[in-house]
Amino acid sequence: MIRNVIRAAWIAVGLTAAPVSAEEPFIVVQSTTSTQNSGLLDYILPGFEAETGIDVRVVAVGTGQAIRNAINGDGDVLLVHSKLAEDQFVADGWGVERFDVMYNDFVLVGPKSDPAKVRGGMDIVAALTAVSEVEAPFASRGDDSGTHKAEMRLWDWADADPTDASGTWYRETGSGMGATLNVASGMGAYVLTDRATWQSFGNRGDLEILVEGDPRLFNQYGIILVNPDKHPQVRVSAGQRFIDWLIGPDGQAAIASYKLEGQQLFFPNAK
Amino acid sequence: MALILNGDAELWAIVLLSLKVSIFAVLISALIGMPVGAALAVARFPGRRVLIVLMNALMGFPPVVVGLLVYLMLSRSGPLGVLELLYTPTAMIIAQVVLVTPIIAALTRQVVEMLAEEYSEQLRSLGVSRLASVPVLLWDARLALVTALLAGFGRAIAEVGAVIIVGGNINHVTRVMTTTIALETSKGNLALALALGAILIGIAVAVNAMVSTLSLQAEREGLRHA
Amino acid sequence: MRDLTLDMSSCLSVDGVRITRKGKSLLNVPHLALDGPGPTLILGPNGSGKSLLLRCLHGLIVSDRGQVRQDGVALNADHKARQAMVFQQPVLLRRSVAANLDFVLKRQGMPRSARKSRIEELLAEGGLDGKVRQSARSLSGGEAQRLAILRALALDPETLFLDEPTSALDPNATQMIERMILRASTRGVRIVMVTHDIGQARRLAADIVMMQGGHVVEHGAAKQVLDAPKSDAARRYLAGGLVT
Ligand SMILES: Nc1ncnc2c1ncn2[C@@H]1O[C@H](COP(=O)(O)OP(=O)(O)OP(=O)(O)O)[C@@H](O)[C@H]1O
Ligand SMILES: [Mg+2]
């Protein structure tokens, strides 16, 4: 009873403050900065919204935080890029089922002067080893995001633990991809970034792509409906509709057609 | 700058939402903070000093922590999850209310306490009880209180840490000036971020101009108490 | 003039009142009865306890010992509600001149229309008619004192305490206020007033209370205290007053 009154009061306030009507059906998608900052979602979502009338509200954070928010039930759909963590999420019962959506790739970006002499290489592990050997400045996300997890896996393969050097040549920003690129641009550091964010990033300064094309730089995105058994408020039908659309022909075509400066950034690969 | 002048509709919607959210938050904070501050100024009870110290400490509470606490309350797995308020403007208003109320309450307490000291004997002589003196004091401290409101508004509108957590920076729903600045900076769109920053600075300057005009007026009318 | 005064049965008395702060005795009055018909004027050097005595009589300070009585009954809220006081430093609300008067009239439950005309009447009486809308805090020292007196009169009190109400007033204004005080006294309002102006005491007082070091050193008819003081303290005070 009291709850209803409070709710009515707050909704009244919310309504007057919100430009969007509360009546319109919507879903909340917990996703990553790379999908938002690259402009992909802004490009493909209007098509889905026009077709279904469902408003897609995207919360863009790191993969780690997106998964934690989804575990708290603060989202209906999870769209992230860290397959291991995603499988764990489903295995623990927080998600219904994981679907592949698309992939892009990571690139190693660094200063034109290239102190570690890695330019043009195809071997990312060798490149990282070189960087750590000359102790050239390297900016890391350090935020448990999908990109950060991928970076740590690569260091593992390079048999190096740069966190020992944390604070010296290895700088952990603890922030999003864009913020980390800004740091790298400011101090002329190497940085591992997803290609999409890099492509749309406006403050490159002296940085350019130095290493790309290694299969180990492959970056898979997956989509998962948050499990209504855990959180009954999950908007199941609208959420499922979004997933079906994104991994269906319309969504996949939309992803493929998104280009920035003539370059395709994401490659649909739903099965 | 061209972006601002061209009256980009989307940009203005963001500015408008920022203003709406912060104005609402400040009004609600005033409704709570002013009576609480005034009550703390005139009432005498054990633990009053402790409460005042606590309130002053809350003034400097880190916004990110406030954001986190409000998030934990409003999350679907939190106690108020059923209200479905997370990632709405209402959630941002709540976070700002939590941030601004201590400021308004503390400033109100200070102003009203000084005034109460001055008025105390006169009001008692007129037979005004402690409780009845609260509205009298609030009204007579009105100019200083408007300054407190504007200070609260300044904190609310410039805040990013809390609203980005509880609002989610969702396009067309909870994207306000500060979260847009954060987003555009992370995209490396420094020009757009700076343009928005300029608007924010403009608002801050306007608010401060209002504050100084008011205190000037207060001084002129002898309404100010040192 | 004093002959016209109605005979009042009201009596304000002080019995065994002592006020001590930090071991120092500030006020010590074994007995004082104010029951005469005309204004009582309190005289005495700075720091002798005049303002303190007024506060005591008005119930603003509760004495450590002893009692203040109105007509034999310990001072209560009803009594206090029928008293008014003009403080040595007038405290005006941060509002317009009219609003300061309106505040007390409203508290008395006077209807809006009546308040408006009463305010005009009072302001005319105090020579502040041109200042209705002015902020009270921007009044000159003398104007502020006049407004404080008008506000006290607006309460229509049975007892009116005045703490050096003309200390900041020019001769004309002083005369105007003295006339207002005498008119109130004639209406039956008990006046208890502190002053340092011996001429004023001579003009207004029916009886005089002489204070020194927290004690009442003499209380008697005005003429007697001023012309033939019995105590050394009163003699010295009045002599000093004559020298300056
Ligand atoms: N709260 C207090 N604590 C300590 N001393 C006090 C307090 N209130 C008054 N006094 C002292 O009591 C004495 C009497 O004060 P009071 O204000 O009654 O003097 P007064 O006769 O009105 O003097 P004046 O002519 O200067 O107005 C003064 O010495 C004053 O310092
Ligand atoms: Mg005095």
PDB file of N, CA, C and O in Angstrom, chain C residues 152-217:
ATOM      1  N   ALA C 152       5.893  47.253  20.234  1.00  0.00           N
ATOM      2  CA  ALA C 152       5.512  46.886  21.596  1.00  0.00           C
ATOM      3  C   ALA C 152       4.133  47.436  21.920  1.00  0.00           C
ATOM      4  O   ALA C 152       3.296  46.750  22.520  1.00  0.00           O
ATOM      5  N   LEU C 153       3.871  48.672  21.485  1.00  0.00           N
ATOM      6  CA  LEU C 153       2.548  49.271  21.745  1.00  0.00           C
ATOM      7  C   LEU C 153       1.460  48.540  20.978  1.00  0.00           C
ATOM      8  O   LEU C 153       0.329  48.414  21.448  1.00  0.00           O
ATOM      9  N   ALA C 154       1.807  48.035  19.800  1.00  0.00           N
ATOM     10  CA  ALA C 154       0.827  47.323  18.984  1.00  0.00           C
ATOM     11  C   ALA C 154       0.306  46.084  19.708  1.00  0.00           C
ATOM     12  O   ALA C 154      -0.786  45.606  19.442  1.00  0.00           O
ATOM     13  N   LEU C 155       1.106  45.586  20.638  1.00  0.00           N
ATOM     14  CA  LEU C 155       0.683  44.407  21.399  1.00  0.00           C
ATOM     15  C   LEU C 155      -0.401  44.771  22.412  1.00  0.00           C
ATOM     16  O   LEU C 155      -1.012  43.886  23.008  1.00  0.00           O
ATOM     17  N   ASP C 156      -0.595  46.064  22.598  1.00  0.00           N
ATOM     18  CA  ASP C 156      -1.591  46.536  23.556  1.00  0.00           C
ATOM     19  C   ASP C 156      -1.392  45.894  24.924  1.00  0.00           C
ATOM     20  O   ASP C 156      -2.313  45.283  25.485  1.00  0.00           O
ATOM     21  N   PRO C 157      -0.195  46.038  25.513  1.00  0.00           N
ATOM     22  CA  PRO C 157       0.135  45.302  26.728  1.00  0.00           C
ATOM     23  C   PRO C 157      -0.437  45.960  27.987  1.00  0.00           C
ATOM     24  O   PRO C 157      -0.824  47.136  27.950  1.00  0.00           O
ATOM     25  N   GLU C 158      -0.496  45.184  29.050  1.00  0.00           N
ATOM     26  CA  GLU C 158      -0.869  45.762  30.346  1.00  0.00           C
ATOM     27  C   GLU C 158       0.373  46.316  31.030  1.00  0.00           C
ATOM     28  O   GLU C 158       0.283  47.236  31.837  1.00  0.00           O
ATOM     29  N   THR C 159       1.519  45.658  30.743  1.00  0.00           N
ATOM     30  CA  THR C 159       2.778  46.142  31.293  1.00  0.00           C
ATOM     31  C   THR C 159       3.759  46.329  30.153  1.00  0.00           C
ATOM     32  O   THR C 159       3.873  45.452  29.289  1.00  0.00           O
ATOM     33  N   LEU C 160       4.439  47.469  30.155  1.00  0.00           N
ATOM     34  CA  LEU C 160       5.383  47.744  29.074  1.00  0.00           C
ATOM     35  C   LEU C 160       6.754  48.044  29.672  1.00  0.00           C
ATOM     36  O   LEU C 160       6.904  48.977  30.467  1.00  0.00           O
ATOM     37  N   PHE C 161       7.725  47.189  29.322  1.00  0.00           N
ATOM     38  CA  PHE C 161       9.106  47.412  29.767  1.00  0.00           C
ATOM     39  C   PHE C 161       9.862  48.123  28.649  1.00  0.00           C
ATOM     40  O   PHE C 161       9.803  47.697  27.488  1.00  0.00           O
ATOM     41  N   LEU C 162      10.571  49.176  29.021  1.00  0.00           N
ATOM     42  CA  LEU C 162      11.327  49.931  28.017  1.00  0.00           C
ATOM     43  C   LEU C 162      12.758  50.086  28.515  1.00  0.00           C
ATOM     44  O   LEU C 162      12.985  50.658  29.575  1.00  0.00           O
ATOM     45  N   ASP C 163      13.721  49.564  27.735  1.00  0.00           N
ATOM     46  CA  ASP C 163      15.115  49.621  28.164  1.00  0.00           C
ATOM     47  C   ASP C 163      15.825  50.717  27.371  1.00  0.00           C
ATOM     48  O   ASP C 163      16.189  50.514  26.211  1.00  0.00           O
ATOM     49  N   GLU C 164      15.973  51.864  27.980  1.00  0.00           N
ATOM     50  CA  GLU C 164      16.594  53.038  27.346  1.00  0.00           C
ATOM     51  C   GLU C 164      16.025  53.276  25.950  1.00  0.00           C
ATOM     52  O   GLU C 164      16.766  53.308  24.965  1.00  0.00           O
ATOM     53  N   PRO C 165      14.724  53.473  25.849  1.00  0.00           N
ATOM     54  CA  PRO C 165      14.075  53.536  24.535  1.00  0.00           C
ATOM     55  C   PRO C 165      14.397  54.803  23.762  1.00  0.00           C
ATOM     56  O   PRO C 165      14.171  54.846  22.550  1.00  0.00           O
ATOM     57  N   THR C 166      14.926  55.821  24.407  1.00  0.00           N
ATOM     58  CA  THR C 166      15.179  57.059  23.673  1.00  0.00           C
ATOM     59  C   THR C 166      16.674  57.348  23.572  1.00  0.00           C
ATOM     60  O   THR C 166      17.075  58.454  23.239  1.00  0.00           O
ATOM     61  N   SER C 167      17.505  56.318  23.821  1.00  0.00           N
ATOM     62  CA  SER C 167      18.957  56.552  23.834  1.00  0.00           C
ATOM     63  C   SER C 167      19.484  57.032  22.489  1.00  0.00           C
ATOM     64  O   SER C 167      20.510  57.691  22.427  1.00  0.00           O
ATOM     65  N   ALA C 168      18.783  56.680  21.392  1.00  0.00           N
ATOM     66  CA  ALA C 168      19.310  57.052  20.078  1.00  0.00           C
ATOM     67  C   ALA C 168      18.432  58.104  19.399  1.00  0.00           C
ATOM     68  O   ALA C 168      18.544  58.312  18.202  1.00  0.00           O
ATOM     69  N   LEU C 169      17.546  58.730  20.172  1.00  0.00           N
ATOM     70  CA  LEU C 169      16.564  59.611  19.521  1.00  0.00           C
ATOM     71  C   LEU C 169      16.943  61.079  19.621  1.00  0.00           C
ATOM     72  O   LEU C 169      17.550  61.523  20.598  1.00  0.00           O
ATOM     73  N   ASP C 170      16.565  61.834  18.569  1.00  0.00           N
ATOM     74  CA  ASP C 170      16.770  63.281  18.595  1.00  0.00           C
ATOM     75  C   ASP C 170      15.735  63.897  19.544  1.00  0.00           C
ATOM     76  O   ASP C 170      14.774  63.237  19.943  1.00  0.00           O
ATOM     77  N   PRO C 171      15.923  65.165  19.923  1.00  0.00           N
ATOM     78  CA  PRO C 171      15.031  65.766  20.930  1.00  0.00           C
ATOM     79  C   PRO C 171      13.559  65.707  20.533  1.00  0.00           C
ATOM     80  O   PRO C 171      12.702  65.411  21.371  1.00  0.00           O
ATOM     81  N   ASN C 172      13.276  65.963  19.258  1.00  0.00           N
ATOM     82  CA  ASN C 172      11.869  65.925  18.835  1.00  0.00           C
ATOM     83  C   ASN C 172      11.284  64.522  18.979  1.00  0.00           C
ATOM     84  O   ASN C 172      10.169  64.350  19.481  1.00  0.00           O
ATOM     85  N   ALA C 173      12.035  63.558  18.516  1.00  0.00           N
ATOM     86  CA  ALA C 173      11.552  62.179  18.584  1.00  0.00           C
ATOM     87  C   ALA C 173      11.421  61.755  20.041  1.00  0.00           C
ATOM     88  O   ALA C 173      10.467  61.061  20.415  1.00  0.00           O
ATOM     89  N   THR C 174      12.377  62.171  20.877  1.00  0.00           N
ATOM     90  CA  THR C 174      12.302  61.841  22.290  1.00  0.00           C
ATOM     91  C   THR C 174      10.996  62.375  22.895  1.00  0.00           C
ATOM     92  O   THR C 174      10.279  61.662  23.602  1.00  0.00           O
ATOM     93  N   GLN C 175      10.714  63.603  22.514  1.00  0.00           N
ATOM     94  CA  GLN C 175       9.490  64.214  23.037  1.00  0.00           C
ATOM     95  C   GLN C 175       8.261  63.443  22.564  1.00  0.00           C
ATOM     96  O   GLN C 175       7.337  63.171  23.340  1.00  0.00           O
ATOM     97  N   MET C 176       8.299  63.051  21.301  1.00  0.00           N
ATOM     98  CA  MET C 176       7.162  62.300  20.748  1.00  0.00           C
ATOM     99  C   MET C 176       6.982  60.974  21.487  1.00  0.00           C
ATOM    100  O   MET C 176       5.865  60.608  21.867  1.00  0.00           O
ATOM    101  N   ILE C 177       8.103  60.281  21.728  1.00  0.00           N
ATOM    102  CA  ILE C 177       8.027  58.994  22.415  1.00  0.00           C
ATOM    103  C   ILE C 177       7.579  59.179  23.864  1.00  0.00           C
ATOM    104  O   ILE C 177       6.737  58.429  24.369  1.00  0.00           O
ATOM    105  N   GLU C 178       8.106  60.195  24.503  1.00  0.00           N
ATOM    106  CA  GLU C 178       7.699  60.450  25.895  1.00  0.00           C
ATOM    107  C   GLU C 178       6.196  60.682  25.979  1.00  0.00           C
ATOM    108  O   GLU C 178       5.528  60.189  26.877  1.00  0.00           O
ATOM    109  N   ARG C 179       5.661  61.396  24.955  1.00  0.00           N
ATOM    110  CA  ARG C 179       4.208  61.646  24.962  1.00  0.00           C
ATOM    111  C   ARG C 179       3.448  60.335  24.782  1.00  0.00           C
ATOM    112  O   ARG C 179       2.433  60.109  25.443  1.00  0.00           O
ATOM    113  N   MET C 180       3.974  59.504  23.885  1.00  0.00           N
ATOM    114  CA  MET C 180       3.302  58.216  23.672  1.00  0.00           C
ATOM    115  C   MET C 180       3.316  57.390  24.950  1.00  0.00           C
ATOM    116  O   MET C 180       2.331  56.722  25.294  1.00  0.00           O
ATOM    117  N   ILE C 181       4.442  57.452  25.669  1.00  0.00           N
ATOM    118  CA  ILE C 181       4.567  56.663  26.894  1.00  0.00           C
ATOM    119  C   ILE C 181       3.587  57.173  27.949  1.00  0.00           C
ATOM    120  O   ILE C 181       2.881  56.393  28.611  1.00  0.00           O
ATOM    121  N   LEU C 182       3.515  58.487  28.061  1.00  0.00           N
ATOM    122  CA  LEU C 182       2.595  59.047  29.049  1.00  0.00           C
ATOM    123  C   LEU C 182       1.143  58.734  28.691  1.00  0.00           C
ATOM    124  O   LEU C 182       0.323  58.437  29.570  1.00  0.00           O
ATOM    125  N   ARG C 183       0.833  58.777  27.383  1.00  0.00           N
ATOM    126  CA  ARG C 183      -0.534  58.441  26.966  1.00  0.00           C
ATOM    127  C   ARG C 183      -0.860  57.002  27.346  1.00  0.00           C
ATOM    128  O   ARG C 183      -1.940  56.720  27.864  1.00  0.00           O
ATOM    129  N   ALA C 184       0.090  56.099  27.108  1.00  0.00           N
ATOM    130  CA  ALA C 184      -0.140  54.694  27.454  1.00  0.00           C
ATOM    131  C   ALA C 184      -0.329  54.555  28.953  1.00  0.00           C
ATOM    132  O   ALA C 184      -1.234  53.857  29.433  1.00  0.00           O
ATOM    133  N   SER C 185       0.511  55.259  29.715  1.00  0.00           N
ATOM    134  CA  SER C 185       0.409  55.195  31.166  1.00  0.00           C
ATOM    135  C   SER C 185      -0.967  55.685  31.607  1.00  0.00           C
ATOM    136  O   SER C 185      -1.600  55.088  32.480  1.00  0.00           O
ATOM    137  N   THR C 186      -1.449  56.735  30.972  1.00  0.00           N
ATOM    138  CA  THR C 186      -2.762  57.279  31.312  1.00  0.00           C
ATOM    139  C   THR C 186      -3.866  56.272  31.028  1.00  0.00           C
ATOM    140  O   THR C 186      -4.859  56.181  31.743  1.00  0.00           O
ATOM    141  N   ARG C 187      -3.637  55.479  29.944  1.00  0.00           N
ATOM    142  CA  ARG C 187      -4.636  54.444  29.611  1.00  0.00           C
ATOM    143  C   ARG C 187      -4.609  53.313  30.623  1.00  0.00           C
ATOM    144  O   ARG C 187      -5.449  52.426  30.586  1.00  0.00           O
ATOM    145  N   GLY C 188      -3.617  53.311  31.521  1.00  0.00           N
ATOM    146  CA  GLY C 188      -3.568  52.254  32.531  1.00  0.00           C
ATOM    147  C   GLY C 188      -2.483  51.233  32.290  1.00  0.00           C
ATOM    148  O   GLY C 188      -2.406  50.220  32.984  1.00  0.00           O
ATOM    149  N   VAL C 189      -1.635  51.476  31.290  1.00  0.00           N
ATOM    150  CA  VAL C 189      -0.528  50.554  31.041  1.00  0.00           C
ATOM    151  C   VAL C 189       0.557  50.806  32.088  1.00  0.00           C
ATOM    152  O   VAL C 189       0.951  51.957  32.308  1.00  0.00           O
ATOM    153  N   ARG C 190       0.970  49.706  32.758  1.00  0.00           N
ATOM    154  CA  ARG C 190       2.076  49.892  33.711  1.00  0.00           C
ATOM    155  C   ARG C 190       3.368  50.062  32.924  1.00  0.00           C
ATOM    156  O   ARG C 190       3.699  49.219  32.100  1.00  0.00           O
ATOM    157  N   ILE C 191       4.086  51.160  33.183  1.00  0.00           N
ATOM    158  CA  ILE C 191       5.329  51.440  32.465  1.00  0.00           C
ATOM    159  C   ILE C 191       6.505  51.201  33.406  1.00  0.00           C
ATOM    160  O   ILE C 191       6.531  51.734  34.522  1.00  0.00           O
ATOM    161  N   VAL C 192       7.464  50.370  32.962  1.00  0.00           N
ATOM    162  CA  VAL C 192       8.709  50.201  33.706  1.00  0.00           C
ATOM    163  C   VAL C 192       9.825  50.492  32.718  1.00  0.00           C
ATOM    164  O   VAL C 192       9.945  49.803  31.710  1.00  0.00           O
ATOM    165  N   MET C 193      10.605  51.537  33.006  1.00  0.00           N
ATOM    166  CA  MET C 193      11.510  52.041  31.970  1.00  0.00           C
ATOM    167  C   MET C 193      12.881  52.371  32.542  1.00  0.00           C
ATOM    168  O   MET C 193      13.007  52.942  33.614  1.00  0.00           O
ATOM    169  N   VAL C 194      13.906  51.989  31.811  1.00  0.00           N
ATOM    170  CA  VAL C 194      15.281  52.293  32.200  1.00  0.00           C
ATOM    171  C   VAL C 194      15.725  53.542  31.448  1.00  0.00           C
ATOM    172  O   VAL C 194      15.413  53.696  30.262  1.00  0.00           O
ATOM    173  N   THR C 195      16.416  54.421  32.106  1.00  0.00           N
ATOM    174  CA  THR C 195      16.961  55.584  31.404  1.00  0.00           C
ATOM    175  C   THR C 195      18.244  56.046  32.075  1.00  0.00           C
ATOM    176  O   THR C 195      18.507  55.735  33.238  1.00  0.00           O
ATOM    177  N   HIS C 196      19.072  56.770  31.314  1.00  0.00           N
ATOM    178  CA  HIS C 196      20.236  57.442  31.899  1.00  0.00           C
ATOM    179  C   HIS C 196      20.023  58.949  31.902  1.00  0.00           C
ATOM    180  O   HIS C 196      20.891  59.701  32.299  1.00  0.00           O
ATOM    181  N   ASP C 197      18.833  59.352  31.396  1.00  0.00           N
ATOM    182  CA  ASP C 197      18.537  60.775  31.229  1.00  0.00           C
ATOM    183  C   ASP C 197      17.747  61.237  32.454  1.00  0.00           C
ATOM    184  O   ASP C 197      16.558  60.934  32.608  1.00  0.00           O
ATOM    185  N   ILE C 198      18.451  61.975  33.344  1.00  0.00           N
ATOM    186  CA  ILE C 198      17.814  62.375  34.600  1.00  0.00           C
ATOM    187  C   ILE C 198      16.664  63.340  34.324  1.00  0.00           C
ATOM    188  O   ILE C 198      15.605  63.286  34.958  1.00  0.00           O
ATOM    189  N   GLY C 199      16.845  64.188  33.294  1.00  0.00           N
ATOM    190  CA  GLY C 199      15.760  65.083  32.926  1.00  0.00           C
ATOM    191  C   GLY C 199      14.525  64.286  32.523  1.00  0.00           C
ATOM    192  O   GLY C 199      13.397  64.616  32.898  1.00  0.00           O
ATOM    193  N   GLN C 200      14.749  63.216  31.783  1.00  0.00           N
ATOM    194  CA  GLN C 200      13.632  62.376  31.345  1.00  0.00           C
ATOM    195  C   GLN C 200      12.951  61.725  32.546  1.00  0.00           C
ATOM    196  O   GLN C 200      11.717  61.678  32.630  1.00  0.00           O
ATOM    197  N   ALA C 201      13.767  61.281  33.494  1.00  0.00           N
ATOM    198  CA  ALA C 201      13.214  60.679  34.703  1.00  0.00           C
ATOM    199  C   ALA C 201      12.320  61.713  35.424  1.00  0.00           C
ATOM    200  O   ALA C 201      11.221  61.388  35.873  1.00  0.00           O
ATOM    201  N   ARG C 202      12.796  62.911  35.484  1.00  0.00           N
ATOM    202  CA  ARG C 202      12.029  63.970  36.128  1.00  0.00           C
ATOM    203  C   ARG C 202      10.709  64.200  35.397  1.00  0.00           C
ATOM    204  O   ARG C 202       9.656  64.397  36.011  1.00  0.00           O
ATOM    205  N   ARG C 203      10.758  64.165  34.048  1.00  0.00           N
ATOM    206  CA  ARG C 203       9.554  64.435  33.258  1.00  0.00           C
ATOM    207  C   ARG C 203       8.537  63.301  33.366  1.00  0.00           C
ATOM    208  O   ARG C 203       7.328  63.548  33.370  1.00  0.00           O
ATOM    209  N   LEU C 204       8.992  62.075  33.465  1.00  0.00           N
ATOM    210  CA  LEU C 204       8.055  60.956  33.317  1.00  0.00           C
ATOM    211  C   LEU C 204       7.712  60.220  34.605  1.00  0.00           C
ATOM    212  O   LEU C 204       6.596  59.735  34.776  1.00  0.00           O
ATOM    213  N   ALA C 205       8.690  60.114  35.506  1.00  0.00           N
ATOM    214  CA  ALA C 205       8.559  59.130  36.575  1.00  0.00           C
ATOM    215  C   ALA C 205       7.538  59.520  37.635  1.00  0.00           C
ATOM    216  O   ALA C 205       7.439  60.685  38.039  1.00  0.00           O
ATOM    217  N   ALA C 206       6.792  58.530  38.088  1.00  0.00           N
ATOM    218  CA  ALA C 206       6.025  58.663  39.316  1.00  0.00           C
ATOM    219  C   ALA C 206       6.922  58.190  40.453  1.00  0.00           C
ATOM    220  O   ALA C 206       7.055  58.853  41.471  1.00  0.00           O
ATOM    221  N   ASP C 207       7.573  57.042  40.249  1.00  0.00           N
ATOM    222  CA  ASP C 207       8.527  56.562  41.241  1.00  0.00           C
ATOM    223  C   ASP C 207       9.807  56.149  40.539  1.00  0.00           C
ATOM    224  O   ASP C 207       9.818  55.886  39.333  1.00  0.00           O
ATOM    225  N   ILE C 208      10.887  56.104  41.328  1.00  0.00           N
ATOM    226  CA  ILE C 208      12.197  55.821  40.755  1.00  0.00           C
ATOM    227  C   ILE C 208      12.860  54.692  41.531  1.00  0.00           C
ATOM    228  O   ILE C 208      12.815  54.657  42.768  1.00  0.00           O
ATOM    229  N   VAL C 209      13.454  53.736  40.740  1.00  0.00           N
ATOM    230  CA  VAL C 209      14.237  52.667  41.349  1.00  0.00           C
ATOM    231  C   VAL C 209      15.694  52.968  41.037  1.00  0.00           C
ATOM    232  O   VAL C 209      16.061  53.138  39.877  1.00  0.00           O
ATOM    233  N   MET C 210      16.516  53.085  42.084  1.00  0.00           N
ATOM    234  CA  MET C 210      17.918  53.383  41.877  1.00  0.00           C
ATOM    235  C   MET C 210      18.712  52.107  42.102  1.00  0.00           C
ATOM    236  O   MET C 210      18.568  51.457  43.137  1.00  0.00           O
ATOM    237  N   MET C 211      19.549  51.744  41.106  1.00  0.00           N
ATOM    238  CA  MET C 211      20.304  50.494  41.241  1.00  0.00           C
ATOM    239  C   MET C 211      21.806  50.744  41.279  1.00  0.00           C
ATOM    240  O   MET C 211      22.315  51.733  40.740  1.00  0.00           O
ATOM    241  N   GLN C 212      22.491  49.762  41.879  1.00  0.00           N
ATOM    242  CA  GLN C 212      23.951  49.859  42.004  1.00  0.00           C
ATOM    243  C   GLN C 212      24.481  48.465  42.306  1.00  0.00           C
ATOM    244  O   GLN C 212      24.031  47.824  43.270  1.00  0.00           O
ATOM    245  N   GLY C 213      25.364  47.983  41.469  1.00  0.00           N
ATOM    246  CA  GLY C 213      26.011  46.692  41.721  1.00  0.00           C
ATOM    247  C   GLY C 213      25.045  45.534  41.927  1.00  0.00           C
ATOM    248  O   GLY C 213      25.320  44.636  42.727  1.00  0.00           O
ATOM    249  N   GLY C 214      23.953  45.551  41.184  1.00  0.00           N
ATOM    250  CA  GLY C 214      23.015  44.441  41.274  1.00  0.00           C
ATOM    251  C   GLY C 214      22.001  44.581  42.412  1.00  0.00           C
ATOM    252  O   GLY C 214      21.146  43.717  42.607  1.00  0.00           O
ATOM    253  N   HIS C 215      22.110  45.647  43.176  1.00  0.00           N
ATOM    254  CA  HIS C 215      21.181  45.873  44.283  1.00  0.00           C
ATOM    255  C   HIS C 215      20.271  47.051  43.976  1.00  0.00           C
ATOM    256  O   HIS C 215      20.667  47.976  43.279  1.00  0.00           O
ATOM    257  N   VAL C 216      19.048  46.993  44.523  1.00  0.00           N
ATOM    258  CA  VAL C 216      18.189  48.179  44.514  1.00  0.00           C
ATOM    259  C   VAL C 216      18.592  48.998  45.731  1.00  0.00           C
ATOM    260  O   VAL C 216      18.429  48.556  46.868  1.00  0.00           O
ATOM    261  N   VAL C 217      19.191  50.154  45.493  1.00  0.00           N
ATOM    262  CA  VAL C 217      19.682  50.921  46.634  1.00  0.00           C
ATOM    263  C   VAL C 217      18.642  51.914  47.130  1.00  0.00           C
ATOM    264  O   VAL C 217      18.706  52.398  48.260  1.00  0.00           O
TER     265      VAL C 217
END
